[in-house]
Tab-separated table of C-alpha atoms in Angstrom:
chain	number	residue	atom	x	y	z
A	149	MET	CA	119.236	77.347	76.639
A	150	SER	CA	115.865	77.938	75.942
A	151	GLU	CA	113.518	81.028	77.162
A	152	ILE	CA	110.065	82.444	77.063
A	153	ILE	CA	108.724	85.631	77.716
A	154	GLU	CA	106.927	86.698	80.188
A	155	GLN	CA	104.595	89.701	81.723
A	156	VAL	CA	103.303	89.638	85.057
A	157	GLU	CA	100.811	91.200	84.416
A	158	PRO	CA	98.608	93.087	81.390
A	159	GLY	CA	100.779	96.826	80.707
A	160	ALA	CA	103.311	95.595	82.443
A	161	PRO	CA	107.132	95.299	81.251
A	162	SER	CA	108.143	92.043	79.950
A	163	ILE	CA	111.163	89.796	81.511
A	164	LEU	CA	113.468	86.870	80.098
A	165	ILE	CA	112.832	83.812	82.364
A	166	ALA	CA	115.382	80.846	81.083
A	167	THR	CA	113.819	77.269	81.581
A	168	SER	CA	117.026	75.863	81.237
A	169	ASP	CA	120.971	76.699	81.538
A	170	ALA	CA	123.971	75.067	81.158
A	171	GLY	CA	126.189	77.683	82.999
A	172	LEU	CA	126.584	77.899	86.854
A	173	LYS	CA	125.481	75.026	89.400
A	174	ARG	CA	122.377	75.246	90.497
A	175	GLY	CA	121.240	74.443	94.292
A	176	ALA	CA	124.570	73.972	95.014
A	177	ILE	CA	124.291	75.862	97.998
A	178	GLY	CA	122.314	77.241	100.656
A	179	LEU	CA	121.279	80.232	103.134
A	180	ALA	CA	124.321	79.448	105.192
A	181	GLU	CA	126.554	79.602	102.587
A	182	ALA	CA	125.087	82.778	101.532
A	183	PHE	CA	124.994	84.255	104.631
A	184	ALA	CA	128.898	83.060	105.218
A	185	SER	CA	129.901	84.954	101.695
A	186	THR	CA	127.938	87.941	102.990
A	187	LEU	CA	129.290	88.347	106.067
A	188	ALA	CA	132.555	88.097	105.051
A	189	ASN	CA	132.387	90.429	102.046
A	190	ILE	CA	131.586	92.878	104.631
A	191	ALA	CA	134.907	92.134	106.360
A	192	PRO	CA	134.044	94.159	109.529
A	193	ALA	CA	137.520	94.012	111.379
A	194	GLU	CA	139.079	95.355	108.063
A	195	ALA	CA	136.624	97.783	107.816
A	196	ILE	CA	136.812	99.163	112.062
A	197	PHE	CA	140.879	99.041	112.350
A	198	SER	CA	140.829	101.396	108.852
A	199	LEU	CA	138.057	103.886	110.044
A	200	ILE	CA	137.741	104.101	113.395
A	201	GLY	CA	140.585	106.747	113.534
A	202	LEU	CA	139.041	109.096	110.946
A	203	ILE	CA	135.750	108.732	112.773
A	204	ALA	CA	136.659	109.184	115.662
A	205	ALA	CA	138.323	112.098	114.652
A	206	PHE	CA	134.618	114.082	114.640
A	207	MET	CA	132.460	111.702	116.398
A	208	GLY	CA	134.912	111.629	119.615
A	209	SER	CA	133.209	109.418	121.861
A	210	PHE	CA	130.069	109.045	119.731
A	211	THR	CA	131.505	106.862	117.158
A	212	PRO	CA	129.284	103.625	117.530
A	213	TRP	CA	126.094	105.879	117.154
A	214	THR	CA	127.874	106.571	113.476
A	215	PHE	CA	127.290	102.808	112.750
A	216	LEU	CA	123.935	102.503	113.746
A	217	ILE	CA	122.921	105.181	111.943
A	218	THR	CA	124.538	104.397	108.423
A	219	GLY	CA	122.928	100.655	109.216
A	220	PHE	CA	119.396	101.415	109.015
A	221	ALA	CA	120.238	103.674	105.915
A	222	ILE	CA	122.310	100.390	104.361
A	223	ALA	CA	119.166	98.064	105.250
A	224	ALA	CA	116.704	100.316	103.602
A	225	THR	CA	118.857	99.756	100.525
A	226	GLY	CA	118.945	96.115	101.491
A	227	TRP	CA	115.384	96.127	101.281
A	228	ASN	CA	114.984	97.714	98.036
A	229	LEU	CA	117.547	94.575	96.640
A	230	SER	CA	115.132	92.102	98.168
A	231	GLU	CA	112.251	93.381	96.771
A	232	PHE	CA	114.010	92.802	93.362
A	233	ALA	CA	115.099	89.651	94.524
A	234	VAL	CA	112.177	87.747	95.482
A	235	ARG	CA	110.662	88.773	91.886
A	236	VAL	CA	113.713	88.913	89.383
A	237	PRO	CA	116.594	86.670	90.805
A	238	SER	CA	119.858	85.876	88.791
A	239	ALA	CA	123.769	86.097	88.672
A	240	GLY	CA	123.290	89.732	88.016
A	241	SER	CA	122.415	91.124	90.968
A	242	PHE	CA	122.231	94.591	91.088
A	243	ILE	CA	123.105	94.841	87.272
A	244	GLY	CA	120.200	92.395	86.453
A	245	PHE	CA	117.479	94.110	88.576
A	246	ILE	CA	118.561	97.792	87.294
A	247	TYR	CA	117.704	96.309	83.893
A	248	HIS	CA	114.632	95.456	85.118
A	249	GLY	CA	114.210	98.648	86.786
A	250	GLY	CA	115.044	100.252	83.672
A	251	ASN	CA	112.565	98.458	81.775
A	252	ALA	CA	110.156	99.454	84.322
A	253	ILE	CA	109.822	103.022	83.162
A	254	ARG	CA	110.174	102.515	79.523
A	255	PRO	CA	110.818	99.186	77.549
A	256	GLY	CA	114.656	99.288	76.249
A	257	TYR	CA	115.945	101.974	79.243
A	258	GLY	CA	116.976	98.658	80.856
A	259	ARG	CA	120.063	98.116	78.498
A	260	PHE	CA	121.253	101.487	79.220
A	261	THR	CA	120.908	101.238	82.988
A	262	SER	CA	122.313	97.853	83.687
A	263	ALA	CA	125.238	98.277	81.093
A	264	ILE	CA	126.345	101.649	82.466
A	265	THR	CA	126.041	99.599	85.828
A	266	PHE	CA	128.081	97.074	85.067
A	267	TYR	CA	131.020	99.168	83.869
A	268	LEU	CA	131.078	101.212	86.779
A	269	GLY	CA	131.245	98.249	88.446
A	270	ILE	CA	133.929	96.380	86.474
A	271	LEU	CA	136.020	99.540	86.329
A	272	GLY	CA	135.975	100.582	90.363
A	273	GLY	CA	135.402	97.022	91.687
A	274	PRO	CA	139.004	96.012	91.175
A	275	ILE	CA	140.295	99.322	92.402
A	276	THR	CA	138.377	98.791	95.801
A	277	LEU	CA	139.115	95.300	95.707
A	278	ALA	CA	142.730	96.493	95.835
A	279	SER	CA	142.566	98.283	99.115
A	280	VAL	CA	141.568	95.328	100.398
A	281	SER	CA	145.102	93.479	99.159
A	282	VAL	CA	147.222	96.363	99.865
A	283	PHE	CA	145.552	96.306	103.561
A	284	LEU	CA	146.391	93.002	104.193
A	285	GLY	CA	149.948	93.347	102.757
A	286	SER	CA	150.691	96.362	104.836
A	287	TRP	CA	148.890	94.917	108.084
A	288	VAL	CA	151.432	91.543	108.044
A	289	GLN	CA	154.411	93.687	106.947
A	290	THR	CA	153.982	96.036	109.999
A	291	ALA	CA	152.828	93.068	112.507
A	292	LEU	CA	155.893	91.313	111.297
A	293	GLY	CA	158.113	94.628	111.521
A	294	LEU	CA	159.656	93.508	107.017
A	295	PRO	CA	160.681	96.114	105.068
A	296	ASN	CA	158.565	98.155	103.000
A	297	ILE	CA	158.665	96.237	99.453
A	298	TRP	CA	157.020	93.284	101.571
A	299	TRP	CA	153.574	94.450	101.534
A	300	LEU	CA	153.615	94.172	97.885
A	301	ILE	CA	154.642	90.969	98.058
A	302	ILE	CA	152.293	89.291	100.305
A	303	ALA	CA	149.330	91.027	98.628
A	304	LEU	CA	150.440	89.561	95.528
A	305	ALA	CA	150.900	86.619	96.681
A	306	GLY	CA	147.514	86.960	98.794
A	307	ILE	CA	146.138	87.620	94.993
A	308	VAL	CA	147.707	84.413	93.753
A	309	LEU	CA	146.658	82.305	96.504
A	310	SER	CA	143.242	82.600	96.268
A	311	VAL	CA	142.721	81.871	92.784
A	312	PRO	CA	142.812	77.996	93.645
A	313	VAL	CA	140.091	78.410	95.970
A	314	LEU	CA	137.967	80.628	93.934
A	315	LEU	CA	138.198	78.159	90.737
A	316	ARG	CA	138.013	75.164	93.093
A	317	GLY	CA	133.570	76.092	93.216
A	318	ILE	CA	131.074	78.083	94.672
A	319	ALA	CA	131.189	75.523	97.606
A	320	ALA	CA	134.511	75.884	98.380
A	321	SER	CA	135.058	79.538	98.050
A	322	THR	CA	132.289	80.046	100.642
A	323	HIS	CA	133.092	77.432	103.380
A	324	VAL	CA	136.772	78.926	102.871
A	325	ALA	CA	134.809	82.370	103.336
A	326	PHE	CA	132.968	81.622	106.321
A	327	VAL	CA	135.581	79.462	108.310
A	328	LEU	CA	137.453	83.141	108.094
A	329	PHE	CA	134.777	85.162	109.152
A	330	LEU	CA	134.228	82.974	112.075
A	331	VAL	CA	137.873	83.566	113.341
A	332	GLU	CA	137.159	87.019	112.699
A	333	ALA	CA	133.754	87.101	114.558
A	334	VAL	CA	134.553	85.124	117.792
A	335	GLY	CA	138.058	87.203	118.049
A	336	LEU	CA	136.081	90.251	117.820
A	337	VAL	CA	133.630	89.303	120.069
A	338	LEU	CA	135.909	87.783	122.895
A	339	PHE	CA	138.155	91.157	122.729
A	340	SER	CA	135.093	93.186	123.506
A	341	ILE	CA	134.016	91.340	126.132
A	342	VAL	CA	137.076	91.484	127.636
A	343	VAL	CA	137.665	95.259	127.318
A	344	LEU	CA	134.239	96.709	127.934
A	345	ALA	CA	134.419	94.085	131.281
A	346	GLN	CA	137.508	96.459	132.052
A	347	SER	CA	136.260	99.565	131.417
A	348	GLY	CA	134.538	100.283	134.422
A	349	PRO	CA	132.562	103.751	134.767
A	350	ALA	CA	133.460	104.550	131.605
A	351	LEU	CA	131.597	101.724	129.679
A	352	ALA	CA	128.876	104.594	129.628
A	353	ALA	CA	131.491	106.722	127.621
A	354	PRO	CA	130.024	106.579	124.250
A	355	LEU	CA	126.493	107.672	126.189
A	356	HIS	CA	128.420	111.220	126.370
A	357	PRO	CA	129.894	113.313	124.006
A	358	ALA	CA	133.598	113.783	124.384
A	359	GLY	CA	136.642	114.417	121.949
A	360	GLY	CA	136.418	115.189	118.858
A	361	MET	CA	135.717	118.269	116.157
A	362	PRO	CA	133.000	119.000	116.599
A	363	GLY	CA	132.063	115.789	118.217
A	364	GLY	CA	129.030	114.488	119.450
A	365	PHE	CA	126.426	114.293	116.614
A	366	ALA	CA	127.572	117.285	114.991
A	367	GLY	CA	130.539	115.498	113.988
A	368	LEU	CA	127.918	113.096	111.595
A	369	ASN	CA	129.427	115.431	108.317
A	370	GLY	CA	129.724	114.164	105.000
A	371	ILE	CA	133.051	112.142	105.027
A	372	VAL	CA	132.140	110.661	107.957
A	373	PHE	CA	129.035	109.219	106.993
A	374	THR	CA	130.536	108.414	103.737
A	375	ALA	CA	133.394	106.495	105.175
A	376	ALA	CA	130.747	104.308	107.395
A	377	LEU	CA	128.342	103.722	104.664
A	378	PHE	CA	131.000	102.701	102.511
A	379	SER	CA	132.125	100.729	105.310
A	380	TYR	CA	128.674	98.070	104.712
A	381	VAL	CA	129.780	97.529	100.834
A	382	GLY	CA	129.363	93.620	100.429
A	383	TRP	CA	125.967	93.222	101.951
A	384	GLU	CA	124.809	92.905	98.423
A	385	ASN	CA	126.938	89.630	97.909
A	386	SER	CA	124.237	86.875	97.947
A	387	GLY	CA	122.007	88.542	95.120
A	388	SER	CA	124.757	87.482	92.608
A	389	LEU	CA	124.214	84.016	93.675
A	390	GLY	CA	120.785	83.714	93.148
A	391	GLU	CA	121.714	81.250	90.328
A	392	GLU	CA	123.410	78.677	92.532
A	393	LEU	CA	121.386	79.618	95.748
A	394	ARG	CA	118.611	76.989	97.041
A	395	HIS	CA	115.771	79.361	96.951
A	396	PRO	CA	117.229	82.119	95.986
A	397	ARG	CA	113.855	84.531	95.951
A	398	ARG	CA	113.574	83.206	99.911
A	399	ASN	CA	117.185	83.104	100.856
A	400	VAL	CA	118.344	86.233	99.375
A	401	PRO	CA	116.808	88.618	101.029
A	402	ILE	CA	117.314	86.639	104.426
A	403	ALA	CA	120.600	86.809	103.941
A	404	VAL	CA	120.866	90.255	102.822
A	405	ILE	CA	118.583	92.009	105.459
A	406	GLY	CA	120.318	89.347	108.037
A	407	SER	CA	124.088	89.903	107.340
A	408	ILE	CA	123.356	93.832	107.279
A	409	ALA	CA	122.214	93.549	110.852
A	410	MET	CA	124.137	91.109	112.067
A	411	ILE	CA	127.367	93.363	110.924
A	412	GLY	CA	125.839	96.429	112.231
A	413	VAL	CA	125.406	94.910	115.952
A	414	LEU	CA	129.493	93.531	115.646
A	415	TYR	CA	130.391	96.918	114.688
A	416	ILE	CA	128.420	98.887	116.988
A	417	LEU	CA	130.019	96.610	120.150
A	418	VAL	CA	133.466	96.563	118.835
A	419	THR	CA	133.772	100.251	118.438
A	420	TRP	CA	131.900	100.469	122.033
A	421	ALA	CA	134.537	98.632	123.004
A	422	ALA	CA	137.405	101.067	121.247
A	423	VAL	CA	135.571	104.052	122.844
A	424	SER	CA	135.153	102.474	126.516
A	425	GLY	CA	138.607	101.177	126.354
A	426	TYR	CA	140.559	104.405	125.629
A	427	ALA	CA	138.332	106.137	127.822
A	428	ALA	CA	138.997	104.088	130.860
A	429	TRP	CA	142.761	103.732	129.935
A	430	HIS	CA	143.478	107.922	129.161
A	431	GLY	CA	140.090	109.642	129.991
A	432	ALA	CA	137.324	110.729	127.967
A	433	GLY	CA	138.992	113.098	126.558
A	434	PRO	CA	142.434	112.392	126.101
A	435	GLY	CA	141.461	108.763	125.201
A	436	MET	CA	139.747	110.094	122.198
A	437	THR	CA	142.597	112.119	121.001
A	438	ARG	CA	144.538	109.215	121.141
A	439	LEU	CA	141.841	107.144	119.818
A	440	ALA	CA	141.865	109.674	116.629
A	441	ASP	CA	145.858	110.276	116.415
A	442	PRO	CA	146.663	109.442	113.180
A	443	THR	CA	150.035	108.773	114.165
A	444	ASN	CA	148.156	105.563	116.070
A	445	ALA	CA	148.401	103.188	112.965
A	446	ALA	CA	146.690	99.918	114.855
A	447	PRO	CA	144.290	101.417	118.016
A	448	PHE	CA	142.771	98.038	117.927
A	449	ILE	CA	146.376	96.591	118.452
A	450	GLU	CA	147.361	98.661	121.326
A	451	LEU	CA	144.067	98.354	122.839
A	452	THR	CA	144.563	94.667	122.988
A	453	ASP	CA	148.435	95.065	124.382
A	454	HIS	CA	146.867	97.098	127.563
A	455	TYR	CA	143.834	95.418	128.315
A	456	MET	CA	145.169	91.400	126.756
A	457	PRO	CA	148.104	91.617	125.977
A	458	TRP	CA	148.104	87.086	125.395
A	459	PHE	CA	145.920	87.989	122.188
A	460	HIS	CA	148.324	90.027	120.564
A	461	TRP	CA	149.060	87.425	117.527
A	462	VAL	CA	145.461	86.790	117.620
A	463	MET	CA	144.370	90.402	116.674
A	464	VAL	CA	147.320	90.269	113.958
A	465	PHE	CA	145.778	87.114	112.572
A	466	ILE	CA	141.985	88.296	112.550
A	467	GLY	CA	143.497	91.609	110.524
A	468	LEU	CA	144.677	89.128	108.230
A	469	THR	CA	141.361	86.536	107.837
A	470	SER	CA	139.644	89.463	107.410
A	471	ALA	CA	141.109	90.403	104.382
A	472	ILE	CA	141.476	87.239	103.101
A	473	GLY	CA	137.851	86.116	103.710
A	474	SER	CA	136.517	89.567	102.401
A	475	TYR	CA	139.066	89.249	99.095
A	476	ILE	CA	137.452	85.713	98.390
A	477	ALA	CA	134.172	86.299	98.659
A	478	ALA	CA	133.971	89.440	96.960
A	479	VAL	CA	135.672	87.973	93.919
A	480	THR	CA	133.281	85.233	94.133
A	481	ALA	CA	130.369	87.104	94.021
A	482	VAL	CA	131.582	89.528	91.232
A	483	SER	CA	132.763	86.853	88.901
A	484	ARG	CA	129.037	85.847	88.938
A	485	TRP	CA	127.777	89.232	87.488
A	486	THR	CA	130.734	89.420	85.292
A	487	TYR	CA	129.601	86.311	84.043
A	488	ALA	CA	125.411	87.858	83.454
A	489	ALA	CA	126.743	90.667	81.701
A	490	ALA	CA	128.781	88.934	79.652
A	491	ARG	CA	125.446	86.356	78.989
A	492	GLY	CA	124.346	89.676	77.902
A	493	GLY	CA	127.063	90.997	76.032
A	494	LEU	CA	128.719	93.555	77.269
A	495	LEU	CA	132.043	91.248	77.560
A	496	PRO	CA	133.255	88.913	74.973
A	497	ALA	CA	131.862	85.171	74.735
A	498	PRO	CA	134.717	83.596	76.697
A	499	PHE	CA	133.791	85.170	79.916
A	500	ALA	CA	130.212	83.908	80.297
A	501	ARG	CA	131.462	80.592	79.932
A	502	VAL	CA	131.698	78.075	82.746
A	503	SER	CA	134.310	75.309	83.976
A	504	ALA	CA	132.679	71.784	83.305
A	505	ILE	CA	133.976	70.226	86.139
A	506	SER	CA	133.504	73.178	88.666
A	507	ARG	CA	130.512	75.065	86.935
A	508	VAL	CA	132.657	78.580	87.881
A	509	PRO	CA	132.988	80.952	85.280
A	510	VAL	CA	137.139	80.831	84.954
A	511	MET	CA	137.456	83.760	83.106
A	512	SER	CA	135.509	86.009	84.744
A	513	VAL	CA	137.514	84.716	87.993
A	514	LEU	CA	141.059	85.863	86.177
A	515	ILE	CA	140.103	89.150	84.783
A	516	TRP	CA	139.659	90.141	88.126
A	517	ASN	CA	142.394	88.830	89.884
A	518	LEU	CA	144.570	90.234	87.205
A	519	LEU	CA	142.950	93.826	87.314
A	520	ILE	CA	143.287	93.689	90.839
A	521	GLY	CA	146.606	92.737	90.753
A	522	PHE	CA	147.689	95.443	88.535
A	523	PHE	CA	146.232	97.959	90.687
A	524	VAL	CA	147.799	97.017	93.722
A	525	ILE	CA	151.153	97.566	91.788
A	526	ALA	CA	150.338	100.433	90.252
A	527	ALA	CA	149.532	101.666	93.702
A	528	TYR	CA	153.063	100.632	94.987
A	529	PHE	CA	154.667	102.850	92.536
A	530	LEU	CA	152.566	105.638	92.455
A	531	PHE	CA	152.305	106.366	96.747
A	532	ASN	CA	156.448	104.982	96.520
A	533	GLY	CA	155.340	102.165	98.903
A	534	ASP	CA	153.361	103.934	100.957
A	535	ALA	CA	150.876	101.382	101.584
A	536	VAL	CA	148.148	103.680	104.051
A	537	THR	CA	148.056	106.505	101.361
A	538	GLY	CA	147.215	103.933	98.591
A	539	THR	CA	144.424	102.298	100.903
A	540	GLY	CA	143.350	105.587	100.972
A	541	TYR	CA	143.089	106.574	97.505
A	542	LEU	CA	142.022	102.972	96.379
A	543	ALA	CA	138.714	102.704	98.771
A	544	GLY	CA	137.950	105.974	98.013
A	545	ILE	CA	138.028	106.021	94.583
A	546	GLY	CA	136.980	102.832	93.661
A	547	ALA	CA	133.667	102.516	96.106
A	548	ALA	CA	131.899	105.545	94.506
A	549	PRO	CA	131.520	103.888	90.965
A	550	ILE	CA	129.683	100.342	92.477
A	551	THR	CA	127.642	102.738	94.871
A	552	VAL	CA	125.728	104.099	91.654
A	553	GLY	CA	124.238	100.454	91.640
A	554	TYR	CA	122.874	101.093	94.942
A	555	PHE	CA	121.312	104.378	94.228
A	556	LEU	CA	119.951	103.423	90.891
A	557	MET	CA	118.273	99.975	93.071
A	558	ALA	CA	116.512	102.167	95.426
A	559	LEU	CA	115.548	104.642	92.718
A	560	LEU	CA	114.120	102.116	90.418
A	561	CYS	CA	112.612	99.450	93.224
A	562	PRO	CA	109.116	101.342	93.552
A	563	VAL	CA	108.843	101.732	89.841
A	564	PHE	CA	109.714	98.228	89.323
A	565	ILE	CA	106.985	97.056	91.887
A	566	TRP	CA	104.098	99.386	90.796
A	567	ARG	CA	104.383	98.245	86.884
A	568	THR	CA	104.794	94.516	88.051
A	569	ASP	CA	103.609	93.521	91.192
A	570	ARG	CA	100.713	96.339	91.490
A	571	ALA	CA	98.797	94.420	93.575
A	572	ARG	CA	101.481	94.038	96.512
A	573	PHE	CA	102.836	97.545	96.455
A	574	GLY	CA	102.580	99.804	99.527
A	575	LEU	CA	104.144	103.477	100.334
A	576	PHE	CA	106.087	102.041	103.747
A	577	ARG	CA	107.225	98.577	102.280
A	578	HIS	CA	108.665	99.988	98.499
A	579	VAL	CA	108.254	104.156	98.657
A	580	LEU	CA	109.626	104.546	102.079
A	581	PRO	CA	112.425	102.409	102.057
A	582	ALA	CA	113.285	103.965	97.496
A	583	LEU	CA	113.150	107.129	99.428
A	584	ILE	CA	115.917	106.780	102.408
A	585	GLY	CA	118.418	105.061	100.087
A	586	VAL	CA	117.917	107.876	97.678
A	587	VAL	CA	118.373	110.128	99.739
A	588	THR	CA	121.422	108.784	101.936
A	589	ILE	CA	123.236	106.919	98.890
A	590	GLY	CA	123.313	110.103	96.713
A	591	ASN	CA	124.713	111.928	99.898
A	592	GLY	CA	127.303	109.375	100.110
A	593	LEU	CA	127.762	109.859	96.097
A	594	TYR	CA	128.040	113.382	96.593
A	595	GLN	CA	130.393	113.720	99.361
A	596	ALA	CA	132.603	111.309	97.442
A	597	VAL	CA	132.682	113.577	94.709
A	598	SER	CA	133.438	116.841	96.652
A	599	PRO	CA	136.289	119.097	96.115
A	600	TYR	CA	135.398	120.434	99.612
A	601	GLN	CA	136.756	117.207	101.674
A	602	PRO	CA	140.443	116.906	103.208
A	603	PRO	CA	143.173	116.440	101.271
A	604	PRO	CA	143.526	114.135	99.583
A	605	ALA	CA	139.966	113.175	99.116
A	606	ASN	CA	139.345	116.476	97.583
A	607	ARG	CA	141.009	115.322	94.614
A	608	PHE	CA	138.881	111.983	94.240
A	609	TRP	CA	136.082	113.239	91.918
A	610	ILE	CA	139.156	113.552	89.052
A	611	TYR	CA	139.417	109.732	89.316
A	612	ILE	CA	135.993	109.477	89.611
A	613	GLY	CA	134.418	111.497	86.710
A	614	GLY	CA	137.332	109.766	84.533
A	615	ILE	CA	135.576	106.427	85.850
A	616	PHE	CA	132.383	107.779	84.610
A	617	VAL	CA	133.707	108.775	81.431
A	618	LEU	CA	134.883	105.634	80.379
A	619	ALA	CA	131.821	103.717	81.300
A	620	LEU	CA	129.401	105.990	79.613
A	621	ALA	CA	131.631	105.959	76.672
A	622	ALA	CA	131.628	102.007	76.802
A	623	THR	CA	127.847	101.608	77.519
A	624	ILE	CA	127.172	103.965	74.368
A	625	TYR	CA	129.682	101.427	71.944
A	626	LYS	CA	127.341	98.475	73.473
A	627	LEU	CA	124.142	99.896	72.756
A	628	ALA	CA	125.354	100.549	69.361
A	629	THR	CA	127.069	96.766	68.337
A	630	ARG	CA	125.292	94.764	70.382
A	631	GLY	CA	121.350	96.242	70.744
A	632	THR	CA	118.929	93.304	71.798
A	633	ALA	CA	121.581	90.830	72.775
A	634	ILE	CA	122.058	93.061	76.245
A	635	ASP	CA	118.284	91.718	77.070
A	636	ARG	CA	119.707	88.521	78.279
A	637	LEU	CA	120.578	90.455	81.318
A	638	GLY	CA	116.729	90.038	81.954
A	639	TYR	CA	117.433	86.362	82.700
A	640	VAL	CA	115.586	85.242	85.668
A	641	VAL	CA	115.836	81.832	87.828
A	642	PRO	CA	112.826	79.815	86.952
A	643	GLU	CA	109.729	79.785	89.753
A	644	ASP	CA	110.593	75.881	89.908
A	645	GLU	CA	113.849	76.473	90.699
A	646	ALA	CA	113.502	79.440	92.599
């Protein structure tokens, strides 16, 4: 691969542009596949099924408004990513963007900012995705009434069966993710329409505070805001497809912002149906108490059985497709930025090699599946087979390190634009979204490590702190041993291909 160094304007930081590359398959997918992969990665059914009780316990009938508010916060962060993507697209996604953002402060700073972001991601990411696998196993085991050991078997089987799809190529994995998401989305919309149609006057329940402690907007405290914020994780998926996506400078921003908007609408619709359905069934106050009841492990199944029992197994299948689609889309994305990081010397060289046939970074795909499988097995033994507790721990611990990347993107975006594209710099276009992202994501991170949360979240800071120490140690070591090789994280898709 040949490269050129280019300055966007005099005095601006230099960026690395590749003029040819024998790596990932250029132009393999289009905008539709980017949308499919991003939407599937977010996994709205899994997120809603897992979080509805927690959020309703604090927000009561105002639960749908939680997702509207956090959706705007995530959209601001998505805007920051988009502003990077239109200028420096690559498979590195937010790791590459943070490299350029760090260098915009001072040349050489990007090595540290991107390296620590990567190590936080590869340490926290498998933990988060292990929670998806545990949810899958638990969901199927509960639906079929199987003995407890079966959730572990099902979770590991899901990982193994996903590998051939992931190794077949970017088009195959995004197409499978699209089909699975389509089943999930259509099913959730149908469920919502049927329940809302039978809710009568309770259709207006989310407009009036009822239930929750303290209830209403007063319930939008740290843990609720953080949980809802993390329910959008995966919105950045298409950023890592920059080297395989046709016209990434145009299509990545469309896929990012469009996916956040679509998922936000779906979240509001489905939670509105849940609140209205329980309010019509039990009354507003008692209905919210039942929705938030921790012994009610599957409120959406309960609502389905009450309003549309013929839909029971379809709803079970929706939970299954949501988890599998999310897993395939997520590993597709993270294997790409792992490949890009290995290209920059942050992992051994084999992780930057691609299959000559499928052009997939095979070693990067395999290491993620192995790490995820390890954490799934560890969760089974650490939590004595309790899948619900295991899912909570894995999701709570793993999401925060990844979210640091979102925070740094928001923080560095206006600096990068000011230094490299000052003619297009604007307060409302760059400073305001960055400020929203810094404040909201920063608050989410603070709440994730706060020792003042309800148990077991009050201990998450210990594990998250350990991940930060490991990531910092790995970063310092790589800066000392790899040095300028890390600058290959500055790779940018050539203009004529973007």
